[in-house]
Amino acid sequence: MDDRQKKVLLRVRGLKKWFPIHRGITSRVAGYVKAVDDVSYDVYQGETLGLVGESGCGKTTLARTSLRLLEPTAGEIQFDGQDFRALGRRELRQARKNMQIVFQDPFGSLHPKMKIGRIIEEPLIISGVKDKAARRKRVEELIVRAGLKTEHLDRYPHEFSGGQRQRVVIARALATNPKLIICDEPVSALDVSVRSQILNLLEELQESLGLTYLFISHDLSVVEHICDRVAVMYLGQMVELGTREQIYGGMLHPYTKALLSAIPLAGGEKRERIALEGDIPSPAKPPEGCRFHTRCPYVAEVCKTVPPFEDAGEGHRVACHRWRELAGTK
Amino acid sequence: MIKKLASCWRRYSQVILGGGLFLLIVLMAVFAPLIATHDPGAYAMREALQEPGPAHLCGTDAFGRDVFSRIVYGARISLTIALAVLVVCGALGTVLGLLSGYYRWAEATIMRLMDGLMAFPSILLALVILTVFGSGIQNIILALSISYLPRVVRTIRGAVISVKEYEHVEAARAMGASDARIIFKYILPLCVSPLIIRLTLIMALTVLSESSLTFLGVGLSPEIPSWGNILSEGRQYITTSPYLITLPGLAIVLAVLSLNTLGDGLRDLLDPRLK
Ligand SMILES: Nc1ncnc2c1ncn2[C@@H]1O[C@H](COP(=O)(O)OP(=O)(O)O)[C@@H](O)[C@H]1O
Ligand SMILES: [Mg+2]
């Protein structure tokens, strides 16, 4: 598909989310955790965009800020052609039926005192479906679609395993026919044995319902499976964005290379292992210039300045001064 | 079948026992004229300080009044006060606690006010209020409600602040739920257990404080047979006629115990994980 034919569902430009750090008895603002710092990306209709990066790099914050579950510090958001930041509180609540989240922790994201049926019904009630019988019918359809049975509807969340709960979360997310579903590490909290079941379910649903996913994971091998395009984040910024082939076949950023070198290739052969030095710097005090330069094995003088997030051809974007020189070194 | 009955009993026993006992006390209060054997206010100096026996089930006090009848009638006063304080504190405390836990703008004002009230020991606060407004049942209810309110507000607020961070609340926000829906459907149900525990405790404290206030001379006038009054009058005779303390004390203990058991049982019943 050509970029120009694709419809942009979510367009984010220059998004920032800075959390103030309060200090002392006067709780004056001593600085900011720059959890998301100037990130721009698009999510196309019908695709799965993967978002990867180490834990704490700002993936969850980016997702929540993109949906205005957290109010952005700066930036533009367009959802389905509409200026999303211009919406008032009431309009925003109404718009929420078009975007849903599958959370990481299936134990925390279900109301412990609500029955499963009610949990799945809630988004329908909130979005204004008045007809009770119609809601019930939809709930039954959804639970079956998510791979559970209608008799499960009268039970409470604590009676289910993690995998089953995540199915309930998925059924709930589907209830209002959302245009975009954010999956925030939907399988990281699950047993390894049920992970693939949930991933398969998500893929099946995407195929049959034409869903669009923003799929967050710290695990590149999961993302390789399910995503059409992949964005790599480091310390609140995107460092590389490309199609699955561009990233897994010809990644350009040293950080992506380091992440990928940790997972074995399909044939079992090993990639050259790139070990990163040092710890992740604090997002409250990110390094000047390229944020990765303190840990990059290819650091040079030029890296003390901020690299542009430039197009390396065919929509493959990378934020590295030296990607051209390094392109040969896989 | 038997197994089912047994599990049923285990589930409801606390509610049945606690609720049953409390119901008995309430019935005693409601039907006091039928149950009491004597007029609780009738003096009979010649029969003063008689030990419990067939004529006077719980004996008589220094004025010859029948202690059993006074305890029965006392349930009316003490329970009315305790229930009224419970309702006022419960309703007002829940609303203020929810507001101050959920909205930052409400937090500063409400909590400053509550901290101000908390700065006094609650009995002292009630004492001051009663001195200013005069005694009487209504003012006792007012005074005790005001002095216990901050504890309820704090309990609820603390629960709200932790529940607010749960992911199911975030999920509700992501669904587009209104603040009211989030507060009442997603947060409040998870604050019920601490609320019940706090309120049963306050009810018990109310029964006790009412007697302290009476002892301090700002509570009910001595003719009114509240449990506190009976107790404080009996204190002078603690060595010679201990039943004047133990029997009304027993009434208070049973009332408090029944409430606590009921509270515990309700809390467990409301928790679907314990089914
Ligand atoms: N509400 C918050 N207040 C302050 N700092 C936060 C808050 N939420 C997240 N952060 C910080 O922002 C950074 C990114 O967090 P997060 O988005 O959860 O990362 P990820 O999902 O990639 O693991 C972390 O350093 C985290 O400590
Ligand atoms: Mg996260």
XYZ file of C-alpha atoms and ligand atoms in Angstrom:
633
model
C 0.000 0.000 0.000
C 1.191 3.474 -0.829
C 1.319 5.928 2.056
C -0.925 8.341 0.225
C -3.733 5.828 -0.143
C -3.731 4.995 3.530
C -6.143 6.820 5.746
C -4.595 8.309 8.838
C -6.695 7.464 11.893
C -4.542 9.035 14.569
C -2.097 11.809 13.801
C 0.133 13.002 16.622
C 2.553 15.896 16.252
C 5.101 17.233 18.722
C 3.419 15.535 21.668
C 4.894 16.228 25.092
C 3.969 15.028 28.534
C 6.060 16.409 31.338
C 5.238 15.400 34.897
C 6.207 18.096 37.391
C 8.474 17.007 40.235
C 7.463 18.668 43.490
C 10.028 19.313 46.181
C 10.003 20.545 49.723
C 7.204 21.721 51.979
C 6.110 24.439 49.575
C 5.957 21.725 46.868
C 7.506 24.036 44.364
C 8.204 22.493 40.971
C 11.824 21.398 40.990
C 11.850 19.989 37.477
C 9.988 17.721 35.097
C 9.994 14.052 34.253
C 9.948 14.335 30.491
C 8.102 11.055 30.014
C 7.122 11.937 26.459
C 9.153 14.626 24.797
C 8.257 15.755 21.309
C 6.904 12.644 19.661
C 5.196 12.599 16.276
C 3.589 9.589 14.626
C 0.618 8.433 12.593
C -1.530 5.368 12.994
C -3.127 4.239 9.741
C -6.575 2.767 9.512
C -6.497 -1.008 9.731
C -2.843 -1.413 10.665
C -1.072 -2.530 13.794
C 1.579 -0.106 14.882
C 3.977 -1.586 17.388
C 5.535 0.601 20.057
C 8.596 -0.865 21.684
C 11.210 0.264 24.146
C 12.564 -0.601 27.543
C 10.320 -0.325 30.534
C 10.043 3.293 31.677
C 10.766 4.836 28.288
C 7.296 6.384 28.130
C 5.197 3.969 26.081
C 2.216 3.948 28.407
C 2.408 7.688 28.896
C 2.553 8.223 25.137
C -0.529 6.062 24.622
C -2.511 7.679 27.416
C -1.529 11.172 26.403
C -2.434 10.438 22.777
C -5.962 9.585 23.971
C -6.028 12.523 26.387
C -6.439 10.228 29.361
C -3.521 12.351 30.457
C -3.665 15.950 29.355
C -0.718 16.683 27.010
C 1.797 19.338 27.996
C 2.073 20.290 24.323
C 1.399 18.925 20.882
C -1.336 18.299 18.363
C -3.595 15.289 18.139
C -5.944 14.513 15.303
C -8.301 11.595 15.601
C -10.217 10.551 12.531
C -9.688 13.967 10.951
C -10.921 15.822 14.030
C -8.839 18.152 16.183
C -8.842 16.026 19.304
C -7.327 18.606 21.613
C -10.092 21.106 20.858
C -12.790 18.855 22.325
C -14.461 19.957 25.539
C -14.905 17.570 28.460
C -18.318 16.382 27.358
C -17.369 15.955 23.709
C -14.252 14.137 24.772
C -16.260 11.658 26.814
C -18.533 11.043 23.848
C -15.554 10.526 21.570
C -14.136 7.850 23.883
C -16.347 5.145 22.448
C -14.156 5.286 19.351
C -10.972 4.364 21.189
C -10.426 1.692 23.801
C -7.576 0.273 25.799
C -6.607 -3.258 26.635
C -4.564 -2.874 29.780
C -1.478 -4.705 30.862
C -2.817 -6.000 34.157
C -5.970 -8.085 33.679
C -6.324 -8.337 37.455
C -6.530 -4.613 38.053
C -8.466 -3.488 35.031
C -11.735 -5.254 35.887
C -14.054 -3.932 38.585
C -13.780 -6.564 41.353
C -17.388 -6.144 42.470
C -19.038 -6.186 39.067
C -20.171 -9.287 37.244
C -18.560 -9.990 33.901
C -21.801 -9.284 32.051
C -22.084 -5.884 33.639
C -18.434 -5.101 32.995
C -18.896 -5.679 29.275
C -22.216 -3.841 29.302
C -20.801 -0.702 30.922
C -19.304 0.859 27.775
C -22.627 0.300 26.017
C -24.537 2.026 28.793
C -22.038 4.868 28.896
C -22.161 5.362 25.136
C -25.936 5.669 25.379
C -27.410 2.366 24.195
C -30.799 2.598 25.905
C -32.382 -0.688 24.853
C -31.643 -3.243 27.567
C -32.385 -6.308 25.466
C -30.149 -5.034 22.687
C -27.347 -4.490 25.180
C -27.742 -7.994 26.545
C -27.650 -9.457 23.075
C -24.520 -7.515 22.241
C -22.842 -8.605 25.484
C -23.562 -12.263 24.720
C -22.204 -11.863 21.223
C -19.051 -10.195 22.561
C -18.239 -12.780 25.197
C -18.486 -15.572 22.647
C -16.413 -13.580 20.211
C -13.723 -13.254 22.884
C -13.676 -17.013 23.347
C -15.671 -17.375 26.576
C -19.188 -18.664 27.213
C -22.414 -16.865 28.003
C -22.686 -18.628 31.360
C -19.534 -16.777 32.393
C -21.461 -13.517 32.341
C -22.874 -14.028 35.829
C -19.530 -14.568 37.480
C -17.096 -12.207 39.106
C -13.612 -11.430 37.775
C -11.821 -13.205 40.618
C -13.227 -16.514 39.392
C -11.171 -16.322 36.216
C -7.572 -16.885 35.228
C -5.428 -14.094 33.831
C -5.944 -15.227 30.252
C -9.718 -15.412 30.655
C -9.807 -11.994 32.264
C -7.832 -10.550 29.400
C -10.506 -11.987 27.096
C -13.106 -10.121 29.135
C -11.056 -6.946 28.818
C -10.920 -7.489 25.068
C -14.675 -8.105 24.880
C -15.242 -4.884 26.800
C -12.892 -2.992 24.512
C -14.807 -4.209 21.470
C -18.246 -3.337 22.830
C -18.657 0.066 21.243
C -17.030 -0.838 17.901
C -14.024 1.405 18.514
C -11.948 2.641 15.619
C -8.694 2.355 17.547
C -7.666 -0.096 20.234
C -4.558 0.486 22.274
C -3.082 -2.734 23.578
C -0.726 -1.775 26.390
C 1.436 -4.851 26.875
C -1.655 -7.076 26.791
C 0.258 -10.305 27.322
C 3.208 -9.292 29.514
C 1.362 -10.126 32.715
C 0.136 -13.491 31.446
C 1.576 -16.979 31.644
C 3.747 -17.801 28.683
C 1.389 -20.648 27.795
C -1.623 -18.397 27.184
C 0.203 -15.512 25.537
C -0.076 -16.880 22.034
C -3.784 -17.602 22.516
C -4.456 -13.968 23.371
C -2.252 -12.737 20.535
C -4.073 -15.015 18.111
C -7.400 -13.736 19.359
C -6.295 -10.149 18.803
C -5.149 -10.996 15.275
C -8.349 -12.859 14.459
C -10.462 -9.970 15.688
C -8.445 -7.519 13.658
C -8.968 -9.555 10.530
C -12.695 -10.063 10.951
C -13.524 -6.604 12.278
C -10.918 -4.503 10.504
C -9.540 -3.113 13.754
C -6.650 -0.712 14.160
C -4.163 -1.407 16.946
C -1.487 0.550 18.668
C 0.357 -2.353 20.193
C 2.752 -1.637 23.021
C 5.373 -4.084 24.158
C 8.821 -4.167 25.633
C 9.345 -7.461 23.856
C 10.461 -7.127 20.234
C 9.740 -10.741 19.395
C 6.043 -10.309 20.244
C 5.880 -7.192 18.107
C 7.529 -8.876 15.139
C 4.661 -11.336 15.142
C 1.744 -9.025 15.104
C 2.743 -5.586 13.792
C 2.746 -3.996 10.352
C 4.929 -1.126 11.430
C 7.132 -0.629 14.455
C 8.125 2.458 16.402
C 11.063 2.305 18.792
C 11.161 4.606 21.790
C 14.039 5.621 23.986
C 13.778 8.000 26.939
C 10.561 9.689 25.895
C 11.400 10.015 22.223
C 10.987 7.986 19.090
C 14.293 6.934 17.636
C 13.151 4.800 14.731
C 9.927 4.094 12.881
C 9.429 1.800 9.938
C 7.604 -1.165 8.496
C 8.243 -4.521 10.047
C 10.585 -5.415 7.161
C 12.452 -2.130 7.464
C 12.982 -2.585 11.186
C 13.668 -6.298 11.415
C 15.485 -6.491 8.094
C 17.350 -3.219 7.983
C 17.193 -1.315 11.230
C 19.262 1.816 11.210
C 19.392 3.104 14.771
C 22.060 1.693 17.079
C 19.500 1.388 19.859
C 17.202 -0.738 17.708
C 20.177 -2.865 16.797
C 21.011 -3.339 20.433
C 17.437 -4.316 21.274
C 17.254 -6.745 18.369
C 20.629 -8.272 19.028
C 19.172 -9.628 22.248
C 16.700 -11.890 20.463
C 17.763 -14.853 18.313
C 17.009 -14.934 14.596
C 14.333 -17.210 13.209
C 16.847 -19.776 11.935
C 18.463 -20.001 15.328
C 21.596 -18.167 14.229
C 22.615 -15.322 16.478
C 22.852 -11.689 15.572
C 26.017 -9.927 16.562
C 25.404 -9.041 20.164
C 25.546 -5.319 20.922
C 25.792 -4.741 24.597
C 24.714 -1.375 25.928
C 26.882 0.345 28.466
C 25.586 1.949 31.594
C 22.078 2.476 32.865
C 19.171 4.269 31.293
C 19.515 7.949 32.225
C 16.715 9.522 34.224
C 13.919 11.026 32.128
C 14.070 13.987 34.516
C 17.580 14.769 33.289
C 17.965 13.368 29.795
C 21.394 13.735 28.134
C 21.967 16.751 25.908
C 21.947 16.203 22.168
C 21.137 12.685 21.094
C 19.627 11.093 24.187
C 21.207 7.780 23.398
C 24.756 9.083 23.100
C 25.750 8.160 26.646
C 25.216 4.478 25.879
C 25.822 4.314 22.144
C 28.783 2.236 20.965
C 29.073 4.487 17.882
C 29.079 7.811 19.672
C 30.923 10.662 17.955
C 31.360 14.399 18.410
C 28.282 15.168 16.294
C 26.077 13.265 18.743
C 26.253 16.144 21.216
C 23.664 17.873 19.039
C 20.049 16.807 18.645
C 19.571 14.548 15.618
C 16.581 15.148 13.338
C 13.973 12.386 13.018
C 14.637 12.119 9.327
C 13.291 10.027 6.499
C 15.715 7.349 5.381
C 13.542 6.450 2.410
C 10.130 4.855 1.947
C 8.756 6.236 5.178
C 11.514 4.663 7.259
C 12.470 7.312 9.803
C 15.420 7.403 12.135
C 16.850 9.835 14.672
C 20.582 9.259 14.351
C 23.327 11.504 12.936
C 25.373 8.573 11.752
C 22.830 6.194 10.262
C 24.265 6.556 6.741
C 27.801 5.629 7.819
C 26.512 2.844 10.009
C 24.133 1.411 7.429
C 26.814 -1.035 6.322
C 27.488 -2.357 9.788
C 24.686 -4.670 10.661
C -27.679 -30.612 51.488
C -26.076 -30.445 54.905
C -22.898 -29.217 53.318
C -24.865 -26.509 51.602
C -26.550 -25.500 54.820
C -23.200 -25.442 56.580
C -21.606 -23.209 53.980
C -24.672 -21.003 54.025
C -24.379 -20.691 57.774
C -20.684 -19.885 57.596
C -21.464 -17.132 55.121
C -24.329 -15.539 56.982
C -23.642 -16.442 60.609
C -22.102 -13.124 61.561
C -24.883 -11.163 59.937
C -27.542 -13.368 61.532
C -26.019 -13.336 65.012
C -24.987 -9.687 65.041
C -28.073 -8.491 63.225
C -30.340 -10.664 65.374
C -28.923 -9.353 68.614
C -29.097 -5.800 67.413
C -32.657 -6.343 66.241
C -33.552 -7.602 69.723
C -32.140 -4.434 71.248
C -34.041 -2.326 68.749
C -37.261 -4.233 69.493
C -36.645 -3.718 73.183
C -36.415 -0.001 72.545
C -39.515 0.103 70.371
C -41.674 -1.939 72.747
C -40.179 -0.495 75.917
C -43.574 0.236 77.546
C -44.564 -3.427 77.134
C -41.288 -4.867 78.348
C -40.484 -2.579 81.241
C -41.771 -3.863 84.567
C -41.876 -0.487 86.271
C -42.078 3.200 85.469
C -38.426 4.069 84.811
C -38.806 7.473 86.466
C -40.747 6.438 89.569
C -38.865 7.139 92.804
C -39.313 4.736 95.717
C -36.800 5.736 98.341
C -37.717 2.852 100.591
C -36.688 0.347 97.936
C -33.363 2.061 97.195
C -30.297 -0.010 96.255
C -31.928 -3.406 96.254
C -29.984 -6.287 94.765
C -31.374 -7.908 91.600
C -34.191 -10.261 92.445
C -37.712 -11.283 91.422
C -39.262 -7.916 92.294
C -36.604 -5.928 90.469
C -34.874 -7.986 87.794
C -31.817 -5.775 87.776
C -32.218 -4.266 91.202
C -32.902 -0.631 92.039
C -30.755 2.470 92.124
C -30.156 4.980 94.896
C -33.590 6.478 94.323
C -35.330 3.130 94.251
C -35.931 3.273 90.502
C -36.125 -0.053 88.699
C -32.841 -0.505 86.825
C -34.214 -3.056 84.344
C -36.936 -0.668 83.214
C -34.423 2.146 83.005
C -32.132 0.065 80.809
C -35.050 -0.880 78.557
C -36.121 2.729 78.168
C -32.487 3.791 77.952
C -32.135 1.785 74.761
C -34.517 4.248 73.143
C -32.372 7.252 73.938
C -28.981 5.692 73.379
C -29.922 3.979 70.130
C -31.617 7.069 68.751
C -28.502 9.091 69.401
C -26.185 6.408 68.052
C -28.248 5.840 64.905
C -28.643 9.542 64.258
C -24.908 10.109 64.587
C -24.296 7.137 62.308
C -26.603 8.497 59.613
C -25.291 12.051 59.788
C -21.638 11.024 59.934
C -22.098 8.328 57.318
C -23.870 10.502 54.779
C -21.923 13.700 55.257
C -18.623 11.923 55.757
C -19.045 9.853 52.615
C -19.877 12.852 50.458
C -17.041 14.976 51.836
C -14.622 12.054 51.703
C -15.481 11.298 48.090
C -15.141 14.933 47.092
C -11.857 15.509 48.878
C -10.384 12.249 47.624
C -11.413 12.729 44.016
C -11.136 16.437 43.338
C -7.989 18.345 44.075
C -9.891 21.598 44.450
C -12.051 20.121 47.180
C -9.182 18.506 48.994
C -7.553 21.681 50.297
C -10.701 23.218 51.773
C -12.314 20.114 53.188
C -9.194 18.611 54.655
C -8.088 21.864 56.240
C -11.455 22.072 57.942
C -11.279 18.447 59.067
C -7.721 18.840 60.335
C -8.915 21.812 62.327
C -11.628 19.703 63.920
C -9.232 16.816 64.484
C -6.909 19.106 66.416
C -9.229 18.807 69.406
C -9.855 15.521 71.165
C -13.365 14.600 70.047
C -14.804 14.591 73.564
C -13.452 18.099 74.171
C -14.941 19.301 70.911
C -18.320 17.839 71.828
C -17.988 19.438 75.247
C -17.383 22.871 73.749
C -20.272 22.532 71.298
C -22.640 21.459 74.059
C -21.514 24.278 76.312
C -22.196 26.774 73.558
C -25.476 25.354 72.281
C -26.808 23.845 75.494
C -27.506 20.167 76.100
C -30.393 18.059 74.838
C -30.646 15.097 72.537
C -30.476 17.095 69.307
C -27.423 18.989 70.413
C -25.703 15.831 71.574
C -26.317 14.336 68.141
C -24.946 17.485 66.527
C -21.928 17.624 68.823
C -20.996 13.962 68.416
C -21.574 14.054 64.652
C -19.266 17.031 64.282
C -16.594 15.502 66.446
C -16.633 12.135 64.666
C -17.100 13.503 61.147
C -13.378 14.040 60.445
C -12.619 10.359 61.072
C -15.209 9.251 58.539
C -13.999 11.805 56.008
C -10.413 10.650 56.441
C -11.333 7.001 56.151
C -13.258 7.553 52.945
C -10.726 9.939 51.499
C -7.871 7.526 52.145
C -9.797 4.718 50.477
C -10.736 6.932 47.517
C -7.162 8.020 46.962
C -5.942 4.450 46.724
C -8.916 3.134 44.729
C -8.643 6.057 42.304
C -5.316 4.685 41.116
C -6.739 1.240 40.324
C -6.738 0.388 36.676
C -10.451 -0.375 36.538
C -11.068 3.294 37.299
C -8.745 4.245 34.454
C -10.685 1.804 32.307
C -13.929 3.571 33.209
C -12.405 6.915 32.259
C -11.262 5.412 28.981
C -14.854 4.321 28.327
C -16.003 7.907 28.729
C -17.732 7.486 32.086
C -18.767 10.699 33.820
C -17.181 11.762 37.103
C -20.376 10.934 38.966
C -20.454 7.442 37.498
C -16.799 6.868 38.291
C -17.207 8.087 41.847
C -20.377 6.193 42.693
C -20.007 3.019 40.614
C -16.266 2.480 40.418
C -14.833 4.034 43.569
C -17.503 4.041 46.279
C -18.254 0.284 46.200
C -14.616 -0.391 47.062
C -14.721 2.034 49.987
C -17.672 0.319 51.649
C -15.705 -2.067 53.868
C -13.605 0.573 55.615
C -16.721 2.725 55.893
C -18.731 -0.006 57.620
C -15.935 -0.733 60.055
C -15.480 2.938 60.818
C -19.212 3.533 61.303
C -19.816 0.595 63.629
C -16.880 1.828 65.660
C -18.344 5.305 65.763
C -21.720 3.981 66.838
C -20.057 2.156 69.680
C -18.074 5.263 70.590
C -21.250 7.334 70.506
C -22.886 5.165 73.142
C -19.792 5.564 75.296
C -19.296 9.291 74.685
C -22.882 10.014 75.507
C -22.238 8.558 78.941
C -18.995 10.527 79.343
C -20.694 13.767 78.387
C -23.433 13.065 80.846
C -20.832 12.362 83.502
C -19.153 15.668 82.705
C -22.466 17.402 83.244
C -23.159 18.602 79.706
C -25.067 15.582 78.475
C -28.635 14.645 79.106
C -30.395 15.797 82.239
C -30.421 13.074 84.905
C -34.134 12.278 84.567
C -33.676 10.957 81.063
C -32.762 7.294 81.402
C -30.018 6.943 78.816
C -27.509 4.151 79.279
C -24.861 6.766 79.880
C -26.934 8.368 82.583
C -27.638 5.118 84.345
C -23.965 4.266 84.227
C -22.724 7.586 85.487
C -25.212 7.663 88.332
C -24.188 4.178 89.328
C -20.538 5.093 89.536
C -20.830 6.406 93.073
C -22.007 2.992 94.285
C -19.483 0.953 92.388
C -18.146 -0.742 95.532
C -21.426 -1.358 97.307
C -23.761 -2.038 94.384
C -21.625 -3.053 91.395
C -24.673 -4.250 89.444
C -25.536 -0.583 88.881
C -22.477 -0.439 86.626
C -22.228 -3.940 85.250
C -25.792 -4.327 83.998
C -26.089 -1.089 81.988
C -22.465 -1.703 80.986
C -23.496 -5.113 79.711
C -26.243 -3.511 77.640
C -23.683 -1.182 76.065
C -21.245 -4.017 75.441
C -23.924 -6.177 73.820
C -25.078 -3.333 71.592
C -21.522 -2.549 70.517
C -20.695 -6.203 70.019
C -23.781 -6.837 67.915
C -22.960 -3.839 65.737
C -19.370 -4.896 65.248
C -20.368 -8.443 64.360
C -22.983 -7.159 61.969
C -20.458 -4.781 60.425
C -17.902 -7.560 59.949
C -20.498 -9.865 58.461
C -21.772 -7.242 56.036
C -18.277 -6.428 54.927
C -17.549 -10.076 54.139
C -20.898 -10.476 52.434
C -20.151 -7.536 50.168
C -16.858 -9.018 49.061
C -17.487 -11.354 46.107
C -14.103 -12.979 46.602
C -15.320 -14.547 49.846
C -18.323 -16.298 48.335
N 1.807 10.016 36.881
C 3.151 10.121 36.788
N 3.810 11.040 37.518
C 5.150 11.156 37.430
N 5.922 10.416 36.639
C 5.327 9.469 35.885
C 3.924 9.265 35.918
N 3.596 8.262 35.066
C 4.772 7.856 34.525
N 5.811 8.575 35.006
C 7.220 8.429 34.617
O 7.303 8.554 33.224
C 8.223 7.621 32.692
C 7.564 6.762 31.651
O 6.657 5.879 32.249
P 5.736 4.895 31.417
O 5.025 5.676 30.377
O 4.891 4.147 32.378
O 6.780 3.918 30.743
P 6.572 2.515 30.040
O 5.120 2.307 29.816
O 7.366 2.603 28.768
O 7.160 1.494 30.950
C 8.778 6.840 33.864
O 10.014 7.410 34.214
C 7.760 7.060 34.934
O 8.386 7.037 36.189
Mg 3.863 0.717 30.562
